[in-house]
Structure formats: structure tokens, C-alpha cells
Amino acid sequence: MENKNTVSIPLVDILSEMLNERVVMSGDDYVVFSTLKKIEKSKIDEALIIKAEKERVLSVPTQITKRQAALYLESISLYDDLLVLLESNRLTKIEWDCAANIFRSSPLINSLGQAFNLTPIQIDNMFVKASTL
């Protein structure tokens, strides 16, 4: 299960959404289609930040195999911690043992995130990296 979810969102789409106006390119400038008014650099910078975050979120795999998860946790020295957690929490152990795939939105991942003090962004990054194994 390889991650092929790399996403690229056109900046004109982000600007159009932000400004609630259709934005197009005119030469090297971004302009409001109806008025041809040039978009300010500060708005473009703000849109670039939003674009990067949206692309990051959309590029996170929705699932990985249990094998990928285990290999990745081992590579970052968390696999032993996972085993301890599984022995101490019966429901988490059942979720892990019975799963063929690990879904990003699963209660198992929420439990692991809380147990290991991981932020949602850290978990997203783990899914991206694990999907390559």
C-alpha cells in the first residue's frame, strides 16, 4: 500500500476561496477576474500558508497496513511502548490484533496518540512515512 496521495492545489483556487471572488493569473500577477485588480502580496502569502496546510492534510494516507505501522514504530523506537500499551489495554489490543489495516481516523490511532503524547500533525507525518515501508 504505497502512498500516492500527493496533492497540489492551484493557488488561484485558494485565493478565490479566501476572497470569495474568482481569481485568475494575468501574466505573473494574481488578479480578481471581475475587476482585474491585482491581489496584494500579503493575501498571496496568507494563501500560500493555507495551500501548504491543505495539501499536507490531503496527502496523508487514510490507512496503512499493520506491518507498515509496526515497522515504522520500530524505526522510531516506539514498538516496545506499543507492546506495553497493548498488554495494559484490552480494547486497544483487540483493535491491533484484529486489524489488517490501520485507519488514520480509528480509535486505535487516537489511543496511541494520547498514550504517546503525539499531536495530530505528528500522527499524520507518521502515516506518510509508514506508507513508504
CSV table of C-alpha atoms in Angstrom, one decimal:
chain,number,residue,atom,x,y,z
A,1,MET,CA,0.0,0.0,0.0
A,2,GLU,CA,2.1,2.9,-1.3
A,3,ASN,CA,1.2,6.5,-0.6
A,4,LYS,CA,0.3,8.1,-3.9
A,5,ASN,CA,-1.8,10.9,-2.3
A,6,THR,CA,0.5,13.8,-3.2
A,7,VAL,CA,-1.8,16.7,-3.8
A,8,SER,CA,-1.2,20.0,-5.5
A,9,ILE,CA,-3.9,22.7,-5.2
A,10,PRO,CA,-3.7,25.7,-7.6
A,11,LEU,CA,-3.1,28.9,-5.7
A,12,VAL,CA,-5.8,30.6,-7.7
A,13,ASP,CA,-8.3,28.2,-6.1
A,14,ILE,CA,-7.1,29.1,-2.6
A,15,LEU,CA,-7.2,32.8,-3.4
A,16,SER,CA,-10.7,32.5,-4.9
A,17,GLU,CA,-11.9,30.7,-1.8
A,18,MET,CA,-10.3,33.2,0.5
A,19,LEU,CA,-11.6,36.3,-1.3
A,20,ASN,CA,-15.0,34.8,-2.4
A,21,GLU,CA,-14.1,36.1,-5.8
A,22,ARG,CA,-12.8,34.3,-8.9
A,23,VAL,CA,-9.1,34.9,-9.1
A,24,VAL,CA,-7.0,34.3,-12.3
A,25,MET,CA,-3.5,34.8,-13.5
A,26,SER,CA,-2.6,37.8,-15.6
A,27,GLY,CA,1.0,37.5,-16.6
A,28,ASP,CA,2.8,36.9,-13.4
A,29,ASP,CA,0.1,38.5,-11.2
A,30,TYR,CA,-2.9,37.1,-9.5
A,31,VAL,CA,-6.0,39.3,-10.2
A,32,VAL,CA,-9.7,39.4,-9.3
A,33,PHE,CA,-11.4,38.3,-12.6
A,34,SER,CA,-14.3,40.7,-12.5
A,35,THR,CA,-12.2,43.8,-11.8
A,36,LEU,CA,-8.7,42.8,-12.9
A,37,LYS,CA,-7.5,44.2,-9.5
A,38,LYS,CA,-4.1,42.8,-8.5
A,39,ILE,CA,-4.1,40.7,-5.3
A,40,GLU,CA,-1.9,42.1,-2.5
A,41,LYS,CA,1.3,40.2,-1.6
A,42,SER,CA,0.1,39.8,2.0
A,43,LYS,CA,-3.0,37.9,0.7
A,44,ILE,CA,-0.9,35.7,-1.6
A,45,ASP,CA,1.4,34.9,1.4
A,46,GLU,CA,-1.6,34.0,3.5
A,47,ALA,CA,-3.0,31.9,0.7
A,48,LEU,CA,0.4,30.0,0.4
A,49,ILE,CA,0.2,29.0,4.0
A,50,ILE,CA,-3.4,27.8,3.7
A,51,LYS,CA,-2.4,25.9,0.5
A,52,ALA,CA,0.5,24.2,2.1
A,53,GLU,CA,-1.6,23.0,5.1
A,54,LYS,CA,-4.5,21.8,2.8
A,55,GLU,CA,-2.0,19.9,0.6
A,56,ARG,CA,-0.4,18.3,3.7
A,57,VAL,CA,-3.7,17.2,5.1
A,58,LEU,CA,-4.9,15.8,1.7
A,59,SER,CA,-1.6,14.0,1.2
A,60,VAL,CA,-1.9,11.9,4.4
A,61,PRO,CA,-2.8,8.3,3.7
A,62,THR,CA,-6.2,7.3,5.2
A,63,GLN,CA,-4.8,3.8,6.0
A,64,ILE,CA,-1.6,1.8,6.2
A,65,THR,CA,-1.0,-1.8,6.8
A,66,LYS,CA,-0.4,-3.1,10.3
A,67,ARG,CA,3.0,-4.3,9.0
A,68,GLN,CA,3.9,-0.7,7.9
A,69,ALA,CA,2.7,0.6,11.3
A,70,ALA,CA,4.8,-1.9,13.2
A,71,LEU,CA,7.9,-1.3,11.1
A,72,TYR,CA,7.7,2.4,11.4
A,73,LEU,CA,7.1,2.3,15.2
A,74,GLU,CA,10.1,0.1,15.5
A,75,SER,CA,12.2,2.5,13.4
A,76,ILE,CA,11.4,5.3,15.8
A,77,SER,CA,11.8,3.1,19.0
A,78,LEU,CA,8.1,3.1,19.9
A,79,TYR,CA,7.3,-0.5,19.1
A,80,ASP,CA,8.2,-1.8,22.6
A,81,ASP,CA,6.0,1.0,24.0
A,82,LEU,CA,3.2,-0.2,21.7
A,83,LEU,CA,3.5,-3.7,23.1
A,84,VAL,CA,3.3,-2.5,26.7
A,85,LEU,CA,0.2,-0.4,25.8
A,86,LEU,CA,-1.4,-3.4,24.2
A,87,GLU,CA,-0.9,-5.5,27.3
A,88,SER,CA,-2.3,-2.9,29.5
A,89,ASN,CA,-5.4,-2.0,27.4
A,90,ARG,CA,-7.5,-4.9,26.3
A,91,LEU,CA,-9.7,-3.0,23.8
A,92,THR,CA,-6.6,-1.5,22.1
A,93,LYS,CA,-5.0,-4.9,21.9
A,94,ILE,CA,-8.2,-6.3,20.2
A,95,GLU,CA,-8.2,-3.4,17.8
A,96,TRP,CA,-4.5,-4.0,16.9
A,97,ASP,CA,-4.7,-7.8,16.8
A,98,CYS,CA,-7.8,-7.9,14.6
A,99,ALA,CA,-6.8,-5.2,12.2
A,100,ALA,CA,-5.3,-5.9,8.7
A,101,ASN,CA,-5.1,-2.1,8.1
A,102,ILE,CA,-4.7,0.8,10.4
A,103,PHE,CA,-7.0,3.7,9.6
A,104,ARG,CA,-5.9,7.2,10.4
A,105,SER,CA,-9.3,8.0,11.8
A,106,SER,CA,-9.6,4.9,14.0
A,107,PRO,CA,-10.0,4.9,17.8
A,108,LEU,CA,-6.8,2.8,17.9
A,109,ILE,CA,-4.8,5.7,16.5
A,110,ASN,CA,-6.5,8.2,18.9
A,111,SER,CA,-5.5,5.9,21.8
A,112,LEU,CA,-1.9,5.6,20.6
A,113,GLY,CA,-1.7,9.3,20.0
A,114,GLN,CA,-2.8,10.1,23.6
A,115,ALA,CA,-0.6,7.4,25.1
A,116,PHE,CA,2.5,8.6,23.2
A,117,ASN,CA,1.6,12.3,23.6
A,118,LEU,CA,1.5,12.8,19.8
A,119,THR,CA,-0.1,15.7,18.0
A,120,PRO,CA,-2.4,15.2,15.1
A,121,ILE,CA,0.3,16.6,12.8
A,122,GLN,CA,2.9,14.1,14.2
A,123,ILE,CA,0.5,11.3,13.6
A,124,ASP,CA,-0.1,12.5,10.0
A,125,ASN,CA,3.6,12.6,9.4
A,126,MET,CA,4.0,9.1,10.8
A,127,PHE,CA,1.3,7.8,8.4
A,128,VAL,CA,3.1,9.5,5.5
A,129,LYS,CA,6.4,7.9,6.4
A,130,ALA,CA,5.0,4.5,7.3
A,131,SER,CA,3.2,4.3,4.0
A,132,THR,CA,6.6,4.1,2.3
A,133,LEU,CA,7.7,1.0,4.1
